[in-house]
Coordinates of C-alpha atoms in Angstrom, one line a residue:
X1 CA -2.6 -21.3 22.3
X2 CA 0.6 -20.9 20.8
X3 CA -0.6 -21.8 17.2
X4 CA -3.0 -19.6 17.1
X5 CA -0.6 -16.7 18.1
X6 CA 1.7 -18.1 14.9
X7 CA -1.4 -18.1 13.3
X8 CA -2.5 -14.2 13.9
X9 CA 1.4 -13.5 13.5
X10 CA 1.6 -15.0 10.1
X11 CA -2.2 -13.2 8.9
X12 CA -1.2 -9.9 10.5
X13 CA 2.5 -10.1 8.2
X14 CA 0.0 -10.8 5.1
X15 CA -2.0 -8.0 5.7
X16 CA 1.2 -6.1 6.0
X17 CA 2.6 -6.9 3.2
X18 CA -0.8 -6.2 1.2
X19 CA -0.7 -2.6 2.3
X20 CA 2.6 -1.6 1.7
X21 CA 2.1 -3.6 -2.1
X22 CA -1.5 -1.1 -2.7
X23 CA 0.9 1.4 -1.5
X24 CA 3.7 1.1 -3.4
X25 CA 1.3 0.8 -6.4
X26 CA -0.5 4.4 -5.7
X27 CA 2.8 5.9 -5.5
X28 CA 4.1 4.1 -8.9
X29 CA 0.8 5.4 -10.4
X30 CA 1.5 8.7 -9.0
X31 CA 4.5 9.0 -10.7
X32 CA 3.4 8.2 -13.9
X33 CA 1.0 10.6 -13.4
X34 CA 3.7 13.0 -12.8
X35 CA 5.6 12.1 -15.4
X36 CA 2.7 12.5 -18.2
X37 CA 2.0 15.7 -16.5
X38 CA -1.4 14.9 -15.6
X39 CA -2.9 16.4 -12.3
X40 CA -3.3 13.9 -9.4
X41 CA -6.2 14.0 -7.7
X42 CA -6.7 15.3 -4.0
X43 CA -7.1 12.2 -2.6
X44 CA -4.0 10.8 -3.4
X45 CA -1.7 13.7 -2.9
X46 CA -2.4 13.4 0.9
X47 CA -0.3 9.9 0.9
X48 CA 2.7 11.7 -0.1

């Protein structure tokens, strides 16, 4: 029982980690954006 706990522990820290990388990518991407004065687009400006 206790292995699979370490188990979920360790995929739910991956999946974690996963988002908060796609995330830090769409606001790095945003900022370009930004800073080449192109408009971002609806869907992303609701992250921020």
């Amino acid at each position: 029982m206790k292995s699979n706990k370490c188990n979920f522990d360790m995929l739910l820290h991956k999946q974690k980690n996963s988002m908060l990388s796609s995330f830090g990518e769409l606001i790095s991407d945003t900022e370009n954006r930004i800073l080449q004065g192109i408009p971002i687009e609806v869907e992303q400006a609701h992250f921020i």
